[in-house]
PDB file of N, CA and C in Angstrom:
ATOM      1  N   MET A  18      18.226   9.190 -16.342  1.00 48.00           N
ATOM      2  CA  MET A  18      17.988   9.679 -14.679  1.00 48.00           C
ATOM      3  C   MET A  18      16.672   9.708 -14.922  1.00 48.00           C
ATOM      4  N   ARG A  19      15.539   9.619 -13.632  1.00 49.00           N
ATOM      5  CA  ARG A  19      14.443   8.449 -14.085  1.00 49.00           C
ATOM      6  C   ARG A  19      12.863  10.596 -14.275  1.00 49.00           C
ATOM      7  N   ARG A  20      12.256  10.121 -14.602  1.00 51.00           N
ATOM      8  CA  ARG A  20      11.463  11.609 -14.265  1.00 51.00           C
ATOM      9  C   ARG A  20      10.322  11.448 -13.042  1.00 51.00           C
ATOM     10  N   PRO A  21      10.430  12.224 -12.476  1.00 50.00           N
ATOM     11  CA  PRO A  21       9.899  12.633 -10.849  1.00 50.00           C
ATOM     12  C   PRO A  21       9.145  11.508 -10.394  1.00 50.00           C
ATOM     13  N   PHE A  22       7.928  11.568 -11.333  1.00 50.00           N
ATOM     14  CA  PHE A  22       6.730  11.148 -11.629  1.00 50.00           C
ATOM     15  C   PHE A  22       7.159   9.397 -10.678  1.00 50.00           C
ATOM     16  N   GLU A  23       8.547   8.764 -12.009  1.00 54.00           N
ATOM     17  CA  GLU A  23       8.387   7.676 -12.358  1.00 54.00           C
ATOM     18  C   GLU A  23       8.898   6.510 -10.577  1.00 54.00           C
ATOM     19  N   ARG A  24       9.752   7.869  -9.504  1.00 51.00           N
ATOM     20  CA  ARG A  24      10.303   7.514  -8.357  1.00 51.00           C
ATOM     21  C   ARG A  24       9.453   7.367  -7.377  1.00 51.00           C
ATOM     22  N   PHE A  25       7.861   7.270  -7.891  1.00 52.00           N
ATOM     23  CA  PHE A  25       6.496   6.522  -7.189  1.00 52.00           C
ATOM     24  C   PHE A  25       6.046   5.022  -7.306  1.00 52.00           C
ATOM     25  N   ARG A  26       6.651   4.973  -8.580  1.00 63.00           N
ATOM     26  CA  ARG A  26       6.194   3.848  -9.681  1.00 63.00           C
ATOM     27  C   ARG A  26       6.956   2.879  -9.300  1.00 63.00           C
ATOM     28  N   ALA A  27       7.870   3.240  -8.936  1.00 81.00           N
ATOM     29  CA  ALA A  27       8.398   1.987  -8.837  1.00 81.00           C
ATOM     30  C   ALA A  27       8.671   1.018  -7.682  1.00 81.00           C
ATOM     31  N   HIS A  28       7.339   1.438  -6.072  1.00 89.00           N
ATOM     32  CA  HIS A  28       7.347   1.131  -4.927  1.00 89.00           C
ATOM     33  C   HIS A  28       6.367   0.373  -5.821  1.00 89.00           C
ATOM     34  N   THR A  29       6.573  -0.891  -5.496  1.00 90.00           N
ATOM     35  CA  THR A  29       5.220  -1.110  -5.142  1.00 90.00           C
ATOM     36  C   THR A  29       5.534  -2.775  -4.805  1.00 90.00           C
ATOM     37  N   HIS A  30       4.442  -3.591  -4.348  1.00 90.00           N
ATOM     38  CA  HIS A  30       5.249  -4.423  -3.469  1.00 90.00           C
ATOM     39  C   HIS A  30       5.473  -6.071  -3.779  1.00 90.00           C
ATOM     40  N   THR A  31       6.222  -6.524  -3.150  1.00 92.00           N
ATOM     41  CA  THR A  31       6.789  -8.206  -3.247  1.00 92.00           C
ATOM     42  C   THR A  31       5.530  -9.407  -3.089  1.00 92.00           C
ATOM     43  N   ARG A  32       5.335 -10.507  -3.178  1.00 92.00           N
ATOM     44  CA  ARG A  32       5.023 -11.322  -2.150  1.00 92.00           C
ATOM     45  C   ARG A  32       6.223 -13.035  -2.052  1.00 92.00           C
ATOM     46  N   PRO A  33       5.766 -12.847  -0.855  1.00 93.00           N
ATOM     47  CA  PRO A  33       4.722 -12.664   0.199  1.00 93.00           C
ATOM     48  C   PRO A  33       4.881 -11.728   1.423  1.00 93.00           C
ATOM     49  N   LEU A  34       6.167 -11.324   1.293  1.00 93.00           N
ATOM     50  CA  LEU A  34       6.183 -10.592   2.722  1.00 93.00           C
ATOM     51  C   LEU A  34       5.788  -9.196   2.397  1.00 93.00           C
ATOM     52  N   PHE A  35       5.019  -8.496   0.980  1.00 94.00           N
ATOM     53  CA  PHE A  35       4.459  -6.985   0.580  1.00 94.00           C
ATOM     54  C   PHE A  35       5.508  -6.642   1.533  1.00 94.00           C
ATOM     55  N   LEU A  36       6.387  -6.471   1.150  1.00 95.00           N
ATOM     56  CA  LEU A  36       8.296  -5.223   1.065  1.00 95.00           C
ATOM     57  C   LEU A  36       7.592  -4.652  -0.049  1.00 95.00           C
ATOM     58  N   CYS A  37       7.949  -3.905  -0.409  1.00 96.00           N
ATOM     59  CA  CYS A  37       8.051  -2.858  -1.519  1.00 96.00           C
ATOM     60  C   CYS A  37       9.791  -3.078  -2.127  1.00 96.00           C
ATOM     61  N   ARG A  38      10.006  -2.973  -3.821  1.00 92.00           N
ATOM     62  CA  ARG A  38      10.913  -4.215  -4.500  1.00 92.00           C
ATOM     63  C   ARG A  38      11.445  -2.488  -4.536  1.00 92.00           C
ATOM     64  N   GLU A  39      11.166  -1.291  -4.262  1.00 91.00           N
ATOM     65  CA  GLU A  39      11.740   0.201  -4.478  1.00 91.00           C
ATOM     66  C   GLU A  39      13.169   0.105  -3.161  1.00 91.00           C
ATOM     67  N   CYS A  40      12.756   0.360  -1.655  1.00 93.00           N
ATOM     68  CA  CYS A  40      13.138   0.867  -1.031  1.00 93.00           C
ATOM     69  C   CYS A  40      13.228  -0.230   0.026  1.00 93.00           C
ATOM     70  N   GLY A  41      12.461  -1.327   0.067  1.00 94.00           N
ATOM     71  CA  GLY A  41      12.538  -2.426   0.952  1.00 94.00           C
ATOM     72  C   GLY A  41      11.287  -2.130   2.256  1.00 94.00           C
ATOM     73  N   ALA A  42      11.373  -1.760   2.554  1.00 97.00           N
ATOM     74  CA  ALA A  42       9.962  -0.805   3.316  1.00 97.00           C
ATOM     75  C   ALA A  42       9.280  -1.865   3.365  1.00 97.00           C
ATOM     76  N   ALA A  43       8.224  -1.759   4.422  1.00 96.00           N
ATOM     77  CA  ALA A  43       7.279  -2.672   4.569  1.00 96.00           C
ATOM     78  C   ALA A  43       6.172  -1.720   3.902  1.00 96.00           C
ATOM     79  N   TRP A  44       4.964  -2.690   3.158  1.00 96.00           N
ATOM     80  CA  TRP A  44       4.104  -2.135   2.074  1.00 96.00           C
ATOM     81  C   TRP A  44       2.714  -1.728   2.086  1.00 96.00           C
ATOM     82  N   PRO A  45       2.030  -0.529   2.203  1.00 97.00           N
ATOM     83  CA  PRO A  45       2.824   0.849   1.131  1.00 97.00           C
ATOM     84  C   PRO A  45       3.642   1.579   2.120  1.00 97.00           C
ATOM     85  N   CYS A  46       4.884   1.852   1.357  1.00 97.00           N
ATOM     86  CA  CYS A  46       6.107   2.694   2.301  1.00 97.00           C
ATOM     87  C   CYS A  46       5.589   4.239   2.232  1.00 97.00           C
ATOM     88  N   GLN A  47       6.492   5.105   2.400  1.00 96.00           N
ATOM     89  CA  GLN A  47       6.251   6.158   2.504  1.00 96.00           C
ATOM     90  C   GLN A  47       5.432   6.448   1.196  1.00 96.00           C
ATOM     91  N   PRO A  48       6.646   6.808   0.104  1.00 93.00           N
ATOM     92  CA  PRO A  48       6.440   7.380  -1.535  1.00 93.00           C
ATOM     93  C   PRO A  48       5.412   6.111  -2.122  1.00 93.00           C
ATOM     94  N   ALA A  49       4.966   4.721  -1.553  1.00 94.00           N
ATOM     95  CA  ALA A  49       3.892   4.372  -2.292  1.00 94.00           C
ATOM     96  C   ALA A  49       1.938   4.381  -1.971  1.00 94.00           C
ATOM     97  N   ARG A  50       2.139   4.950  -0.156  1.00 95.00           N
ATOM     98  CA  ARG A  50       0.646   6.291  -0.288  1.00 95.00           C
ATOM     99  C   ARG A  50       1.093   7.419  -0.569  1.00 95.00           C
ATOM    100  N   LEU A  51       1.652   8.105  -0.715  1.00 93.00           N
ATOM    101  CA  LEU A  51       2.103   8.971  -1.954  1.00 93.00           C
ATOM    102  C   LEU A  51       1.339   9.154  -3.301  1.00 93.00           C
ATOM    103  N   ALA A  52       1.718   8.293  -4.131  1.00 91.00           N
ATOM    104  CA  ALA A  52       1.742   8.437  -5.272  1.00 91.00           C
ATOM    105  C   ALA A  52       0.170   7.628  -5.375  1.00 91.00           C
ATOM    106  N   LEU A  53      -0.228   6.327  -4.040  1.00 93.00           N
ATOM    107  CA  LEU A  53      -1.892   5.991  -4.807  1.00 93.00           C
ATOM    108  C   LEU A  53      -2.817   7.202  -3.971  1.00 93.00           C
ATOM    109  N   LEU A  54      -1.735   7.645  -3.217  1.00 93.00           N
ATOM    110  CA  LEU A  54      -3.035   9.103  -2.645  1.00 93.00           C
ATOM    111  C   LEU A  54      -2.885  10.302  -3.948  1.00 93.00           C
ATOM    112  N   VAL A  55      -1.879  10.490  -4.700  1.00 91.00           N
ATOM    113  CA  VAL A  55      -2.439  10.839  -6.099  1.00 91.00           C
ATOM    114  C   VAL A  55      -3.294  10.574  -6.574  1.00 91.00           C
ATOM    115  N   CYS A  56      -3.259   8.705  -7.093  1.00 90.00           N
ATOM    116  CA  CYS A  56      -3.835   8.063  -8.038  1.00 90.00           C
ATOM    117  C   CYS A  56      -4.929   8.075  -7.820  1.00 90.00           C
ATOM    118  N   TYR A  57      -6.040   7.764  -6.308  1.00 91.00           N
ATOM    119  CA  TYR A  57      -7.329   7.725  -5.984  1.00 91.00           C
ATOM    120  C   TYR A  57      -7.824   9.097  -5.727  1.00 91.00           C
ATOM    121  N   ARG A  58      -6.512  10.112  -5.666  1.00 91.00           N
ATOM    122  CA  ARG A  58      -7.360  11.555  -5.806  1.00 91.00           C
ATOM    123  C   ARG A  58      -9.091  11.799  -5.983  1.00 91.00           C
ATOM    124  N   GLY A  59      -9.861  12.280  -4.695  1.00 88.00           N
ATOM    125  CA  GLY A  59     -10.946  12.346  -5.313  1.00 88.00           C
ATOM    126  C   GLY A  59     -12.217  10.450  -4.998  1.00 88.00           C
ATOM    127  N   ASP A  60     -10.848  10.125  -4.741  1.00 91.00           N
ATOM    128  CA  ASP A  60     -11.439   8.898  -4.556  1.00 91.00           C
ATOM    129  C   ASP A  60     -11.449   7.796  -3.724  1.00 91.00           C
ATOM    130  N   PRO A  61     -11.641   7.824  -2.696  1.00 90.00           N
ATOM    131  CA  PRO A  61     -11.037   7.547  -0.943  1.00 90.00           C
ATOM    132  C   PRO A  61     -10.814   6.449  -1.231  1.00 90.00           C
ATOM    133  N   ARG A  62     -13.305   6.012  -0.895  1.00 92.00           N
ATOM    134  CA  ARG A  62     -13.402   4.610  -1.404  1.00 92.00           C
ATOM    135  C   ARG A  62     -12.129   3.638  -2.517  1.00 92.00           C
ATOM    136  N   GLY A  63     -12.532   3.987  -3.123  1.00 93.00           N
ATOM    137  CA  GLY A  63     -11.781   3.589  -4.267  1.00 93.00           C
ATOM    138  C   GLY A  63      -9.936   3.069  -3.967  1.00 93.00           C
ATOM    139  N   LEU A  64      -9.728   4.119  -2.888  1.00 94.00           N
ATOM    140  CA  LEU A  64      -8.289   3.814  -2.544  1.00 94.00           C
ATOM    141  C   LEU A  64      -8.797   2.697  -1.868  1.00 94.00           C
ATOM    142  N   ARG A  65      -9.368   2.836  -0.186  1.00 95.00           N
ATOM    143  CA  ARG A  65      -9.064   1.760   0.915  1.00 95.00           C
ATOM    144  C   ARG A  65      -9.571   0.696  -0.325  1.00 95.00           C
ATOM    145  N   ASP A  66     -10.909   0.493  -1.255  1.00 95.00           N
ATOM    146  CA  ASP A  66     -11.357  -0.978  -1.852  1.00 95.00           C
ATOM    147  C   ASP A  66     -10.122  -1.837  -2.322  1.00 95.00           C
ATOM    148  N   PHE A  67      -8.659  -0.549  -3.103  1.00 94.00           N
ATOM    149  CA  PHE A  67      -8.160  -1.517  -3.928  1.00 94.00           C
ATOM    150  C   PHE A  67      -6.473  -2.301  -2.316  1.00 94.00           C
ATOM    151  N   LEU A  68      -6.846  -1.104  -1.639  1.00 96.00           N
ATOM    152  CA  LEU A  68      -5.727  -1.381  -0.262  1.00 96.00           C
ATOM    153  C   LEU A  68      -5.984  -2.548   0.855  1.00 96.00           C
ATOM    154  N   SER A  69      -8.088  -2.563   0.457  1.00 97.00           N
ATOM    155  CA  SER A  69      -8.291  -3.862   1.136  1.00 97.00           C
ATOM    156  C   SER A  69      -8.570  -5.351   0.870  1.00 97.00           C
ATOM    157  N   SER A  70      -8.578  -5.207  -0.746  1.00 96.00           N
ATOM    158  CA  SER A  70      -7.610  -7.058  -1.684  1.00 96.00           C
ATOM    159  C   SER A  70      -6.761  -6.720  -1.412  1.00 96.00           C
ATOM    160  N   ARG A  71      -5.459  -5.997  -1.338  1.00 97.00           N
ATOM    161  CA  ARG A  71      -4.172  -5.708  -0.188  1.00 97.00           C
ATOM    162  C   ARG A  71      -4.004  -6.436   0.438  1.00 97.00           C
ATOM    163  N   LEU A  72      -5.087  -6.076   1.904  1.00 98.00           N
ATOM    164  CA  LEU A  72      -4.898  -6.506   2.833  1.00 98.00           C
ATOM    165  C   LEU A  72      -5.684  -8.320   2.496  1.00 98.00           C
ATOM    166  N   ALA A  73      -6.457  -8.438   2.014  1.00 98.00           N
ATOM    167  CA  ALA A  73      -6.666 -10.054   2.055  1.00 98.00           C
ATOM    168  C   ALA A  73      -5.627 -10.960   0.980  1.00 98.00           C
ATOM    169  N   VAL A  74      -5.514 -10.545   0.638  1.00 97.00           N
ATOM    170  CA  VAL A  74      -4.006 -11.571   0.073  1.00 97.00           C
ATOM    171  C   VAL A  74      -2.516 -11.197   1.097  1.00 97.00           C
ATOM    172  N   ALA A  75      -1.761  -9.874   1.902  1.00 97.00           N
ATOM    173  CA  ALA A  75      -1.558  -9.881   2.259  1.00 97.00           C
ATOM    174  C   ALA A  75      -1.494 -11.068   4.205  1.00 97.00           C
ATOM    175  N   VAL A  76      -2.652 -10.899   4.422  1.00 98.00           N
ATOM    176  CA  VAL A  76      -3.194 -11.411   4.933  1.00 98.00           C
ATOM    177  C   VAL A  76      -3.232 -14.083   4.930  1.00 98.00           C
ATOM    178  N   ALA A  77      -3.610 -13.272   3.468  1.00 98.00           N
ATOM    179  CA  ALA A  77      -3.405 -15.089   3.086  1.00 98.00           C
ATOM    180  C   ALA A  77      -2.191 -15.916   2.807  1.00 98.00           C
ATOM    181  N   ASP A  78      -1.260 -14.288   2.382  1.00 97.00           N
ATOM    182  CA  ASP A  78       0.333 -14.867   2.113  1.00 97.00           C
ATOM    183  C   ASP A  78       0.685 -15.012   3.457  1.00 97.00           C
ATOM    184  N   GLN A  79       0.435 -14.111   4.709  1.00 95.00           N
ATOM    185  CA  GLN A  79       1.491 -14.286   5.557  1.00 95.00           C
ATOM    186  C   GLN A  79       0.632 -14.830   7.008  1.00 95.00           C
ATOM    187  N   PRO A  80      -0.176 -16.304   7.317  1.00 94.00           N
ATOM    188  CA  PRO A  80      -0.971 -15.836   8.658  1.00 94.00           C
ATOM    189  C   PRO A  80      -0.281 -15.635   9.394  1.00 94.00           C
ATOM    190  N   ARG A  81       1.245 -15.881  10.447  1.00 95.00           N
ATOM    191  CA  ARG A  81       1.597 -16.076  11.046  1.00 95.00           C
ATOM    192  C   ARG A  81       1.392 -14.895  11.713  1.00 95.00           C
ATOM    193  N   ILE A  82       1.102 -13.393  10.696  1.00 95.00           N
ATOM    194  CA  ILE A  82       0.879 -12.159  10.806  1.00 95.00           C
ATOM    195  C   ILE A  82      -0.239 -11.684  11.136  1.00 95.00           C
ATOM    196  N   ASP A  83      -0.568 -11.090  12.694  1.00 97.00           N
ATOM    197  CA  ASP A  83      -1.903 -11.087  12.998  1.00 97.00           C
ATOM    198  C   ASP A  83      -2.624  -9.548  12.053  1.00 97.00           C
ATOM    199  N   PRO A  84      -3.706 -10.257  12.180  1.00 97.00           N
ATOM    200  CA  PRO A  84      -4.257  -9.461  11.010  1.00 97.00           C
ATOM    201  C   PRO A  84      -4.466  -7.896  10.931  1.00 97.00           C
ATOM    202  N   ALA A  85      -4.872  -7.532  12.661  1.00 98.00           N
ATOM    203  CA  ALA A  85      -5.222  -6.482  12.692  1.00 98.00           C
ATOM    204  C   ALA A  85      -3.916  -5.401  12.562  1.00 98.00           C
ATOM    205  N   ASP A  86      -2.601  -5.733  12.878  1.00 97.00           N
ATOM    206  CA  ASP A  86      -1.607  -5.291  12.516  1.00 97.00           C
ATOM    207  C   ASP A  86      -0.806  -5.039  11.487  1.00 97.00           C
ATOM    208  N   LEU A  87      -1.335  -6.531  10.014  1.00 97.00           N
ATOM    209  CA  LEU A  87      -1.790  -5.480   9.036  1.00 97.00           C
ATOM    210  C   LEU A  87      -2.567  -4.509   7.935  1.00 97.00           C
ATOM    211  N   ALA A  88      -3.446  -5.082   8.991  1.00 97.00           N
ATOM    212  CA  ALA A  88      -4.481  -3.683   8.229  1.00 97.00           C
ATOM    213  C   ALA A  88      -4.816  -2.668   9.374  1.00 97.00           C
ATOM    214  N   VAL A  89      -3.839  -2.541  10.526  1.00 97.00           N
ATOM    215  CA  VAL A  89      -2.840  -0.583  10.669  1.00 97.00           C
ATOM    216  C   VAL A  89      -1.942  -0.731   9.501  1.00 97.00           C
ATOM    217  N   ARG A  90      -1.355  -1.391   8.937  1.00 96.00           N
ATOM    218  CA  ARG A  90      -0.297  -1.128   8.066  1.00 96.00           C
ATOM    219  C   ARG A  90      -0.442  -0.189   6.494  1.00 96.00           C
ATOM    220  N   PHE A  91      -1.609  -1.006   5.877  1.00 97.00           N
ATOM    221  CA  PHE A  91      -2.379  -1.207   5.200  1.00 97.00           C
ATOM    222  C   PHE A  91      -3.803  -0.271   5.111  1.00 97.00           C
ATOM    223  N   LEU A  92      -4.236   0.168   6.370  1.00 97.00           N
ATOM    224  CA  LEU A  92      -5.321   1.149   6.193  1.00 97.00           C
ATOM    225  C   LEU A  92      -5.586   1.880   7.248  1.00 97.00           C
ATOM    226  N   ASP A  93      -5.014   2.206   7.956  1.00 96.00           N
ATOM    227  CA  ASP A  93      -4.830   3.537   9.005  1.00 96.00           C
ATOM    228  C   ASP A  93      -4.486   4.815   8.758  1.00 96.00           C
ATOM    229  N   TRP A  94      -4.040   4.807   7.220  1.00 96.00           N
ATOM    230  CA  TRP A  94      -3.593   5.654   7.216  1.00 96.00           C
ATOM    231  C   TRP A  94      -4.465   7.146   6.221  1.00 96.00           C
ATOM    232  N   ILE A  95      -5.920   5.864   5.387  1.00 94.00           N
ATOM    233  CA  ILE A  95      -6.119   6.480   4.536  1.00 94.00           C
ATOM    234  C   ILE A  95      -7.066   7.335   4.909  1.00 94.00           C
ATOM    235  N   PRO A  96      -6.571   8.745   4.519  1.00 89.00           N
ATOM    236  CA  PRO A  96      -7.986  10.075   4.783  1.00 89.00           C
ATOM    237  C   PRO A  96      -9.481   9.594   5.145  1.00 89.00           C
ATOM    238  N   PRO A  97      -9.783   9.957   6.067  1.00 85.00           N
ATOM    239  CA  PRO A  97     -11.415   9.352   6.164  1.00 85.00           C
ATOM    240  C   PRO A  97     -12.658   9.807   4.924  1.00 85.00           C
ATOM    241  N   ASP A  98     -13.615   9.416   4.513  1.00 76.00           N
ATOM    242  CA  ASP A  98     -14.275   9.945   3.856  1.00 76.00           C
ATOM    243  C   ASP A  98     -15.053  10.491   4.420  1.00 76.00           C
ATOM    244  N   PRO A  99     -15.229  12.407   3.257  1.00 69.00           N
ATOM    245  CA  PRO A  99     -15.718  13.134   3.530  1.00 69.00           C
ATOM    246  C   PRO A  99     -16.921  13.311   3.581  1.00 69.00           C
TER     247      PRO A  99
END
């Protein structure tokens, strides 16, 4: 049996499609978002920097997808800086 926190750890992305390895949803999936929020608690800029770096890779890996759509997927769910 998995420990409670391990169910979030497995929700990492695959390349080049950036789908979740665990659930197959578009990454960052809901469990990945929760895990990232916990990991970057108190550091929203760090979270934005990390996801911006992943966004840049996703844009390069998926040239046929509109970068604006990827930006919504990767960044629009992040809470604003205080």
